[in-house]
Amino acid sequence: NSFVTRTNTCGELRSAHVGQEVTLYGWIQYQRQGLFLVLRDFQGLTQIIIPQDEAHSHVRELLCNAPVESVVRVTGIVSPRPPGQENPKMPTGDIEVKAETAEILNSCKKLPFEIKDFIKKSEALRMQYRYLDLRSLQLQHNLRLRSQVVMRMREYLCNLHGFVDVETPTLFKRTPGGAKEFLVPSREAGKFYSLPQSPQQFKQLLMVGGLDRYFQVARCYRDEGSRPDRQPEFTQIDIEMSFVDQAGIQRLIEGLLQYSWPKERGSITTPFPSMTYEEALANYGTDKPDTRFGMKLVDISDFLRRSDIQFVQNALSYPHGTVKAICIPQGAKYLKNKDLESLKESAKSQFNQEIVEIICRPDGSLKSLLTKFLGEKQQSELIQVLNMQVDDVVLLAAGEHKQVCSALGSLRLESADLLEAAGLVLCDPTTFHFLWVVDFPLFLPKEGNPSELESAHHPFTAPHPSDTSLLYSDPTKVRSQHYDLVLNGSEVGGGSIRIHSAEQQRFVLEKVLKEDSEVLSHLLEALEFGAPPHGGIALGLDRLISLIVDAPSIRDVIAFPKSFRGRDLMGNAPDYVTPEELEPYHIQVSQPLAEKEAKQN
């Protein structure tokens, strides 16, 4: 209550305050039959008794006629609630305030929706009236918890471990590779700034500058179009250190998260388990495994190698051919036929992967297209290999290793969602499973042109020390010193040890990636002036907080998010500008969209 004219908040009054005169400010949550109203502010609720005597008739008239969500000031005496009328669900439920004077500071017009968490509101309406949506208890809680976590992170990094908080530029130039960047026109004809997708180059240059330990709550920008759980602007906890190795960064982040973790979410255990990229793909079909439940991928290539099943033999004849399966516990009991068909269709449409199902009947026999190719002994062995129980459903895929793993990894998550929706609990919603994924490939074949390579993460990642010689002879086999942090199947952080040799960085850009190194001449030159070995990481703050509070979307932990299509529905941005405003930037719009739409109509 410092610096303000209230004496107390609406969430702090208790029996100890009985008899005191208090002044409260807040919003009218609701009013009941002219007898009392509930006043709400950021901290909680207080019941206000509306006076019924003639001497206070003006106060009664004022409070009875004030619309819900109007902002009012109330001064009155704290009193105990009558016996039997206490509300144990409210922290202030033992008291009420008998109003003596009141003032309507601002009346509220008709609301587009009720300010109650249990009232269903469309996403578009919530975004359009975001300032009203922010009054909900859930969004208030999310934003305050986010603030507390960031403050604890600052304490840990700056106060306990000597990091320097440095702001880096928002206007910069295009970076090769990675996500698409937003362009910002300049007054020099044909020249544009780019909004950085991360402060990657600046943090490395700060290490060259001898800052040793850098940290920033960084705003980042990616022009990624419509992606359900992405935002065009987002926030990273950005970190870089000199003279560090992968283990050092991992221990730092584990300590950071343990220190800043909200107490009400329990405690987290360190060190976090670690898994290689190859293990993650082979066992979970993804590089961000959700380890809260089993249903791992099982390799049955060797078991079926001696079978007469044609599609299996075709798959195994290829260099990277494999046969894998996942076992869905109680699948026959909890999943309908249409669910199984939907899973098979999903694998076909997304991964071009055929799926064969095997069902374990109540009598222990198998129901599948494959049984006619397998003798009783082989069927019995298959049940053992897959650890099948009665009513389990197995989904089997054969083909190229990465495609099979990716398809089954996706089906593993989809079938887990279906089981949970049908009432089988697989994941404890209160548990948090952190995991490091390491030893990623340094390069991947380019989509659409597999003969060329692109960086698996970004071109500044250093090769694994054991694979450095392969960089010059067979770059496709090089592992990177990149590491991802995964939480409950979502990537919440990623980083790497960087290339600090100008010669190696130039080789990667020019010879391996076939990029124009001139764009990065400033960085390459900086690496020639005694750049220290360095590495870092960035944590996705929005996603991390959304997982901590179990929000359905990252939009629920951002004060003013963009819509699914990247629009601000409240302020109607992006918006048109006039030709006169564009003139200094040497830009002309060939045909404004409004004209185009008018012609089409």
XYZ file of C-alpha atoms in Angstrom, residues 30-595:
566
model
C -21.111 -8.386 -8.066
C -23.909 -6.823 -6.011
C -26.627 -8.736 -4.191
C -30.169 -7.310 -3.748
C -28.956 -3.930 -2.552
C -27.615 -5.516 0.675
C -23.943 -6.086 -0.070
C -21.386 -6.107 -2.870
C -18.033 -7.793 -3.376
C -15.100 -5.503 -4.170
C -12.127 -6.942 -6.112
C -8.582 -5.784 -6.690
C -5.376 -7.523 -7.754
C -4.989 -9.248 -4.383
C -8.443 -10.573 -3.616
C -12.063 -9.918 -2.628
C -13.763 -8.114 0.268
C -17.475 -8.118 1.106
C -18.881 -4.587 1.533
C -22.120 -4.142 3.489
C -24.345 -1.493 1.883
C -25.858 0.734 4.646
C -29.663 0.580 4.894
C -30.264 3.542 7.260
C -31.599 6.896 6.053
C -28.454 8.782 7.080
C -26.450 6.843 4.471
C -29.134 6.764 1.749
C -26.836 8.517 -0.756
C -24.167 5.798 -0.226
C -26.829 3.087 -0.680
C -28.144 4.691 -3.871
C -24.625 5.136 -5.259
C -23.526 1.513 -4.653
C -26.860 -0.078 -5.648
C -26.915 1.720 -9.005
C -23.239 1.246 -9.905
C -22.837 -1.260 -12.769
C -20.701 -4.378 -12.262
C -16.962 -3.735 -12.979
C -17.260 -0.036 -12.059
C -14.248 1.296 -10.128
C -15.154 2.551 -6.645
C -13.598 3.889 -3.461
C -15.182 2.683 -0.215
C -14.367 3.827 3.323
C -15.861 1.910 6.224
C -15.394 -0.070 9.450
C -14.118 -3.682 9.471
C -16.655 -5.913 11.275
C -16.852 -9.646 11.996
C -19.375 -11.508 9.853
C -22.489 -12.714 11.743
C -22.125 -16.268 13.164
C -22.767 -18.883 10.493
C -22.156 -16.435 7.622
C -18.370 -16.837 7.482
C -16.943 -17.981 4.119
C -13.963 -20.353 4.617
C -13.279 -20.312 0.840
C -12.380 -16.603 0.987
C -9.172 -15.460 2.760
C -11.221 -12.416 3.891
C -14.252 -14.620 4.676
C -14.313 -13.895 8.430
C -14.910 -10.153 8.042
C -16.924 -7.576 6.099
C -16.614 -3.810 5.734
C -19.616 -1.632 6.664
C -19.534 1.220 4.141
C -19.599 4.758 5.569
C -18.699 6.722 2.414
C -18.261 5.718 -1.231
C -17.332 7.273 -4.563
C -17.753 5.952 -8.110
C -14.399 6.725 -9.725
C -15.396 5.347 -13.111
C -18.625 3.707 -14.197
C -18.459 0.621 -16.453
C -20.553 0.337 -19.615
C -22.152 -2.963 -20.773
C -19.483 -5.661 -20.858
C -18.788 -7.822 -23.949
C -18.371 -10.806 -21.572
C -18.511 -11.512 -17.838
C -15.199 -11.249 -15.952
C -15.351 -14.742 -14.509
C -12.881 -17.580 -15.125
C -15.593 -20.207 -15.564
C -17.453 -18.238 -18.275
C -16.502 -19.540 -21.751
C -15.347 -16.742 -24.045
C -14.209 -16.998 -27.649
C -10.481 -16.541 -28.211
C -11.124 -13.670 -30.652
C -13.299 -11.802 -28.122
C -10.701 -12.288 -25.387
C -8.003 -10.859 -27.678
C -10.161 -7.923 -28.791
C -10.874 -6.903 -25.178
C -7.589 -8.078 -23.696
C -7.601 -5.338 -21.041
C -10.829 -6.876 -19.672
C -9.544 -10.444 -19.980
C -6.511 -9.407 -17.910
C -8.844 -8.815 -14.938
C -9.481 -12.587 -14.651
C -7.931 -14.355 -11.674
C -6.079 -16.835 -13.908
C -4.338 -14.244 -16.102
C -3.516 -12.131 -13.048
C -1.938 -15.197 -11.424
C -0.015 -16.163 -14.590
C 1.515 -12.713 -15.136
C 2.445 -12.248 -11.480
C 4.055 -15.689 -11.307
C 5.975 -14.910 -14.506
C 7.268 -11.685 -12.937
C 8.376 -13.534 -9.784
C 10.199 -16.243 -11.774
C 12.067 -13.641 -13.863
C 13.038 -11.704 -10.729
C 14.435 -14.888 -9.117
C 16.344 -15.635 -12.319
C 17.909 -12.159 -12.238
C 18.920 -12.689 -8.611
C 20.521 -16.051 -9.371
C 22.407 -14.898 -12.452
C 23.434 -11.352 -11.515
C 23.680 -11.409 -7.706
C 24.881 -14.969 -7.108
C 26.918 -15.707 -10.240
C 28.209 -12.397 -11.554
C 26.321 -12.194 -14.866
C 25.993 -8.792 -16.568
C 22.546 -7.757 -17.845
C 23.146 -6.199 -21.288
C 20.528 -4.880 -23.734
C 21.325 -5.656 -27.371
C 19.984 -3.854 -30.477
C 16.570 -4.585 -31.968
C 17.442 -3.097 -35.376
C 20.095 -5.210 -37.086
C 20.709 -6.967 -40.398
C 19.574 -10.231 -41.972
C 21.176 -13.448 -40.658
C 21.673 -16.392 -43.021
C 19.685 -19.570 -42.267
C 17.139 -20.036 -39.491
C 13.633 -18.600 -39.314
C 12.296 -15.792 -41.481
C 12.958 -12.337 -40.091
C 10.785 -9.213 -40.082
C 12.135 -6.443 -42.279
C 12.139 -2.777 -41.244
C 12.591 -0.204 -44.027
C 15.231 2.518 -43.695
C 15.494 5.940 -45.338
C 18.340 4.624 -47.532
C 16.780 3.398 -50.784
C 16.639 -0.408 -50.969
C 18.215 -0.938 -47.534
C 16.389 -2.684 -44.709
C 16.999 -3.539 -41.089
C 15.953 -6.939 -39.731
C 14.442 -7.602 -36.318
C 16.688 -10.230 -34.693
C 15.268 -13.730 -34.190
C 17.678 -13.885 -31.213
C 20.638 -11.832 -29.933
C 22.948 -14.668 -31.121
C 25.659 -12.602 -32.806
C 25.653 -9.857 -30.166
C 26.048 -12.298 -27.282
C 29.048 -13.868 -29.025
C 30.528 -10.418 -29.693
C 30.095 -9.564 -25.994
C 32.295 -12.593 -25.210
C 34.903 -11.308 -27.694
C 34.577 -7.998 -25.823
C 35.600 -9.712 -22.577
C 32.296 -9.434 -20.639
C 32.715 -13.089 -19.592
C 29.095 -13.638 -18.460
C 26.098 -12.090 -20.239
C 22.375 -12.376 -19.565
C 19.279 -10.658 -20.965
C 15.506 -10.989 -20.865
C 15.477 -10.642 -24.645
C 12.647 -9.787 -27.019
C 12.924 -11.883 -30.191
C 11.057 -11.802 -33.504
C 10.241 -14.489 -36.093
C 8.009 -14.098 -39.124
C 6.662 -17.647 -38.993
C 3.085 -17.052 -40.122
C 0.265 -19.047 -38.552
C 1.593 -21.614 -36.130
C -0.686 -22.600 -33.257
C 1.671 -22.211 -30.289
C 4.123 -19.651 -31.651
C 4.140 -15.874 -31.425
C 5.809 -13.466 -33.884
C 7.385 -11.718 -30.881
C 8.446 -13.705 -27.839
C 10.801 -13.589 -24.858
C 13.979 -15.539 -24.146
C 16.174 -15.792 -21.079
C 19.366 -15.374 -23.069
C 22.712 -16.472 -21.613
C 26.350 -16.642 -22.818
C 29.582 -17.496 -20.959
C 33.286 -17.600 -21.789
C 35.596 -20.520 -20.946
C 32.719 -22.953 -20.411
C 31.853 -26.420 -21.657
C 28.528 -28.180 -22.212
C 28.439 -29.624 -18.669
C 29.016 -26.134 -17.203
C 26.036 -24.633 -19.068
C 23.823 -27.566 -18.063
C 24.697 -27.246 -14.355
C 24.093 -23.469 -14.517
C 20.600 -23.930 -16.006
C 19.685 -26.678 -13.525
C 20.688 -24.388 -10.660
C 18.842 -21.433 -12.236
C 15.584 -23.380 -12.599
C 15.840 -24.900 -9.133
C 16.391 -21.429 -7.604
C 13.572 -19.696 -9.528
C 11.030 -22.567 -9.454
C 7.727 -21.489 -7.825
C 7.312 -23.118 -4.383
C 3.651 -23.973 -5.021
C 4.706 -26.232 -7.933
C 6.761 -28.526 -5.684
C 10.514 -28.989 -6.065
C 12.577 -30.174 -9.021
C 15.393 -32.686 -8.768
C 18.810 -32.103 -10.318
C 20.852 -33.096 -12.223
C 18.356 -33.593 -15.068
C 18.659 -36.891 -16.978
C 20.351 -36.759 -20.384
C 19.691 -38.617 -23.650
C 21.357 -38.499 -27.066
C 19.419 -37.371 -30.120
C 19.727 -40.902 -31.576
C 18.323 -42.474 -28.387
C 15.446 -39.987 -28.282
C 14.514 -40.685 -31.903
C 14.867 -44.480 -31.549
C 12.895 -44.763 -28.276
C 10.371 -41.909 -28.522
C 10.304 -40.954 -32.213
C 11.090 -37.289 -31.490
C 13.934 -35.051 -30.334
C 11.697 -33.692 -27.526
C 10.412 -36.792 -25.728
C 7.655 -36.679 -23.145
C 9.118 -39.048 -20.544
C 6.163 -38.848 -18.133
C 4.749 -42.086 -19.595
C 6.074 -45.256 -21.254
C 4.839 -46.619 -24.599
C 8.381 -46.531 -25.983
C 9.095 -47.581 -29.555
C 10.241 -51.229 -29.728
C 12.552 -52.413 -32.535
C 11.281 -55.787 -33.808
C 13.373 -55.875 -37.008
C 15.413 -58.889 -35.898
C 12.333 -60.764 -34.710
C 10.503 -60.325 -38.054
C 13.580 -60.674 -40.273
C 12.914 -64.413 -40.637
C 9.180 -63.978 -41.382
C 7.501 -64.231 -44.810
C 5.778 -60.862 -44.562
C 6.497 -59.106 -47.852
C 6.257 -55.449 -46.766
C 8.546 -56.216 -43.813
C 11.142 -57.854 -46.058
C 10.926 -54.907 -48.513
C 11.550 -52.423 -45.680
C 14.475 -54.394 -44.249
C 16.176 -54.639 -47.662
C 16.938 -50.879 -47.572
C 20.147 -49.578 -45.891
C 18.246 -47.764 -43.078
C 15.217 -50.074 -43.072
C 13.560 -50.933 -39.763
C 10.394 -52.405 -38.234
C 9.173 -50.770 -35.020
C 6.051 -50.827 -32.889
C 4.362 -49.118 -29.961
C 2.070 -50.878 -27.510
C -1.021 -48.911 -26.442
C -2.024 -50.190 -22.976
C -5.729 -51.165 -22.760
C -6.168 -49.734 -26.263
C -8.937 -52.181 -27.218
C -10.869 -51.187 -24.096
C -10.445 -47.404 -24.266
C -10.128 -46.673 -28.012
C -12.951 -47.027 -30.516
C -12.465 -48.356 -34.064
C -12.734 -44.818 -35.411
C -9.865 -43.779 -33.098
C -7.604 -46.502 -34.507
C -8.577 -45.563 -38.065
C -7.865 -41.913 -37.271
C -4.382 -42.832 -35.921
C -3.590 -44.831 -39.071
C -4.863 -42.026 -41.296
C -2.738 -39.508 -39.379
C 0.437 -41.565 -40.025
C -0.466 -41.859 -43.707
C -1.248 -38.177 -44.274
C 1.584 -36.674 -42.201
C 4.398 -39.189 -42.741
C 3.273 -41.288 -45.735
C 3.630 -44.274 -43.398
C 1.386 -47.360 -43.451
C 0.457 -48.767 -40.024
C -0.624 -52.322 -39.154
C -2.503 -52.952 -35.900
C -2.274 -56.014 -33.645
C -4.899 -56.502 -30.920
C -4.526 -58.871 -27.941
C -7.929 -60.544 -27.430
C -9.319 -61.478 -23.975
C -8.273 -65.129 -24.547
C -4.671 -63.993 -25.205
C -4.755 -64.647 -28.953
C -3.806 -61.984 -31.508
C -6.112 -60.308 -34.022
C -4.178 -58.879 -36.978
C -3.555 -59.115 -40.710
C -0.109 -60.447 -39.757
C -1.238 -63.556 -37.850
C -1.629 -65.644 -41.036
C 2.112 -65.154 -41.658
C 3.122 -66.115 -38.107
C 2.919 -69.532 -36.434
C 1.602 -69.936 -32.870
C 5.126 -70.019 -31.456
C 6.062 -66.798 -33.302
C 2.858 -65.106 -32.123
C 3.646 -66.092 -28.545
C 7.206 -64.750 -28.918
C 5.850 -61.504 -30.418
C 3.579 -61.040 -27.365
C 6.669 -61.413 -25.155
C 8.866 -59.104 -27.250
C 6.206 -56.375 -27.120
C 5.203 -57.174 -23.520
C 1.533 -57.283 -24.601
C -1.304 -57.752 -22.117
C -4.969 -58.520 -22.757
C -6.745 -55.609 -24.557
C -3.448 -53.969 -25.585
C -3.191 -52.626 -29.137
C 0.117 -52.589 -31.017
C 0.745 -50.231 -33.939
C 3.495 -51.531 -36.234
C 5.385 -49.624 -38.938
C 8.059 -50.723 -41.413
C 10.238 -48.509 -43.608
C 13.077 -45.984 -43.445
C 14.338 -45.553 -39.847
C 13.700 -41.816 -39.364
C 10.288 -41.883 -41.066
C 9.125 -44.915 -39.040
C 10.363 -43.400 -35.756
C 8.774 -39.990 -36.471
C 5.422 -41.537 -37.435
C 5.283 -43.797 -34.358
C 6.491 -40.951 -32.128
C 3.561 -38.838 -33.306
C 1.096 -41.755 -32.851
C 2.490 -42.329 -29.336
C 1.447 -38.781 -28.333
C -1.896 -38.904 -30.174
C -2.868 -42.268 -28.643
C -1.835 -41.044 -25.157
C -4.169 -38.047 -25.611
C -6.996 -40.385 -26.701
C -6.436 -42.684 -23.692
C -6.456 -39.755 -21.255
C -9.603 -38.308 -22.884
C -11.242 -41.736 -22.417
C -10.371 -41.745 -18.700
C -7.063 -43.679 -18.423
C -4.562 -41.569 -16.483
C -1.080 -41.821 -18.037
C 0.565 -38.586 -16.831
C 0.419 -37.047 -13.387
C -0.462 -33.385 -14.190
C 1.589 -32.190 -11.208
C 4.902 -33.771 -12.294
C 7.643 -32.038 -14.254
C 10.056 -34.197 -16.242
C 13.121 -32.271 -17.406
C 15.499 -33.874 -19.896
C 18.675 -32.834 -21.729
C 18.901 -34.014 -25.345
C 22.492 -33.947 -26.645
C 24.690 -35.045 -29.577
C 22.455 -33.680 -32.345
C 23.741 -33.880 -35.919
C 25.555 -30.649 -36.850
C 24.016 -30.595 -40.350
C 20.856 -31.983 -41.958
C 19.955 -32.456 -45.628
C 18.054 -29.416 -46.938
C 14.328 -29.959 -47.303
C 13.540 -29.990 -51.004
C 17.228 -30.385 -51.948
C 18.746 -33.273 -49.963
C 22.084 -33.042 -51.798
C 22.791 -29.747 -49.972
C 23.215 -29.287 -46.220
C 21.784 -26.816 -43.709
C 22.580 -26.236 -40.036
C 20.484 -28.409 -37.728
C 20.295 -25.377 -35.389
C 22.419 -22.404 -36.502
C 25.756 -21.992 -38.293
C 27.655 -20.865 -35.161
C 27.412 -24.259 -33.372
C 30.741 -26.001 -32.762
C 31.302 -29.613 -33.853
C 31.692 -32.345 -31.229
C 35.404 -32.505 -30.280
C 35.584 -36.188 -31.350
C 34.126 -35.367 -34.795
C 36.167 -32.283 -35.766
C 38.164 -34.140 -38.464
C 34.900 -35.392 -40.055
C 33.897 -31.759 -40.629
C 36.380 -31.638 -43.503
C 35.872 -35.198 -44.842
C 32.210 -36.200 -44.173
C 30.164 -33.343 -42.603
C 26.935 -35.429 -42.610
C 28.418 -37.631 -39.845
C 29.440 -34.756 -37.543
C 27.698 -34.459 -34.172
C 27.297 -30.981 -32.714
C 27.892 -29.503 -29.284
C 24.243 -28.476 -29.220
C 21.931 -29.297 -26.299
C 18.177 -28.915 -25.900
C 16.273 -28.737 -22.634
C 12.926 -30.558 -22.788
C 10.115 -30.327 -20.224
C 7.139 -32.723 -20.437
C 7.631 -33.156 -24.183
C 8.099 -29.450 -25.007
C 11.406 -27.830 -25.902
C 11.954 -25.039 -23.357
C 15.582 -24.212 -24.130
C 18.388 -24.746 -26.579
C 22.014 -23.760 -26.793
C 25.492 -24.809 -27.845
C 29.202 -24.348 -27.509
C 30.098 -21.903 -30.325
C 32.770 -21.941 -32.999
C 35.437 -19.482 -31.786
C 37.878 -19.995 -34.675
C 37.391 -17.630 -37.649
C 38.907 -20.231 -39.989
C 36.499 -22.990 -38.913
C 33.516 -20.606 -38.984
C 34.405 -19.476 -42.520
C 34.771 -23.110 -43.655
C 31.319 -24.030 -42.284
C 29.647 -21.034 -43.928
C 31.355 -21.182 -47.329
C 32.246 -24.829 -47.951
C 29.583 -26.779 -46.043
C 26.540 -24.489 -46.095
C 27.445 -22.647 -49.332
C 26.413 -19.347 -47.717
C 27.787 -15.893 -48.559
C 30.101 -15.238 -45.594
C 30.230 -11.512 -46.447
C 26.939 -11.032 -44.548
C 28.799 -12.127 -41.384
C 32.120 -10.399 -42.104
C 31.894 -8.410 -38.837
C 31.584 -11.619 -36.773
C 34.312 -13.445 -38.699
C 36.647 -10.496 -38.217
C 35.836 -10.356 -34.498
C 36.797 -14.043 -34.141
C 40.289 -13.151 -35.470
C 40.933 -10.732 -32.576
C 41.434 -13.259 -29.777
C 37.910 -14.664 -29.285
C 37.663 -16.844 -26.157
C 36.019 -20.280 -26.246
C 32.387 -19.625 -25.338
C 28.921 -21.134 -25.227
C 25.407 -20.340 -24.128
C 21.727 -21.133 -24.117
C 18.326 -19.460 -24.435
C 15.267 -20.504 -22.430
C 11.861 -19.839 -23.992
C 10.238 -17.905 -21.160
C 6.688 -17.939 -22.578
C 6.618 -21.717 -23.049
C 8.339 -22.412 -19.716
C 5.787 -20.329 -17.778
C 2.851 -21.830 -19.712
C 4.005 -25.326 -18.670
C 4.494 -24.268 -15.035
C 0.926 -22.891 -14.799
C -0.524 -25.597 -17.092
C -1.930 -23.008 -19.513
C -3.576 -24.344 -22.689
C -1.628 -21.830 -24.817
C 1.407 -19.545 -24.481
C -1.028 -16.676 -25.168
C -2.286 -17.185 -21.599
C 1.060 -16.095 -20.107
C 1.653 -13.051 -22.350
C -0.040 -9.755 -21.476
C -0.818 -8.664 -25.042
C -0.327 -11.614 -27.410
C -0.953 -11.806 -31.134
C -3.661 -14.029 -32.605
C -3.101 -17.347 -34.384
C -2.495 -15.384 -37.600
C -0.106 -12.935 -35.970
C -2.613 -10.062 -35.668
C -3.296 -7.727 -32.741
C -7.120 -7.876 -32.621
C -7.321 -5.174 -29.956
C -5.377 -2.466 -31.790
C -6.028 -3.919 -35.270
C -2.352 -4.268 -36.208
C -0.775 -4.585 -38.712
C -2.569 -1.691 -40.408
C -2.395 0.266 -43.649
C -0.209 3.370 -43.954
C -0.588 6.172 -46.499
C 1.649 6.504 -49.595
C 2.935 9.780 -48.071
C 4.166 7.913 -44.976
C 5.920 5.341 -47.164
C 7.643 7.901 -49.389
C 10.712 8.554 -47.127
C 11.395 4.801 -47.169
C 11.344 4.576 -51.006
C 8.548 1.998 -50.864
C 5.406 1.745 -52.963
C 2.633 -0.802 -52.464
C 1.838 -2.184 -55.908
C -1.849 -2.631 -55.166
C -3.355 -2.046 -51.730
C -5.257 -5.090 -50.471
C -8.411 -3.060 -49.897
C -8.515 -2.126 -53.631
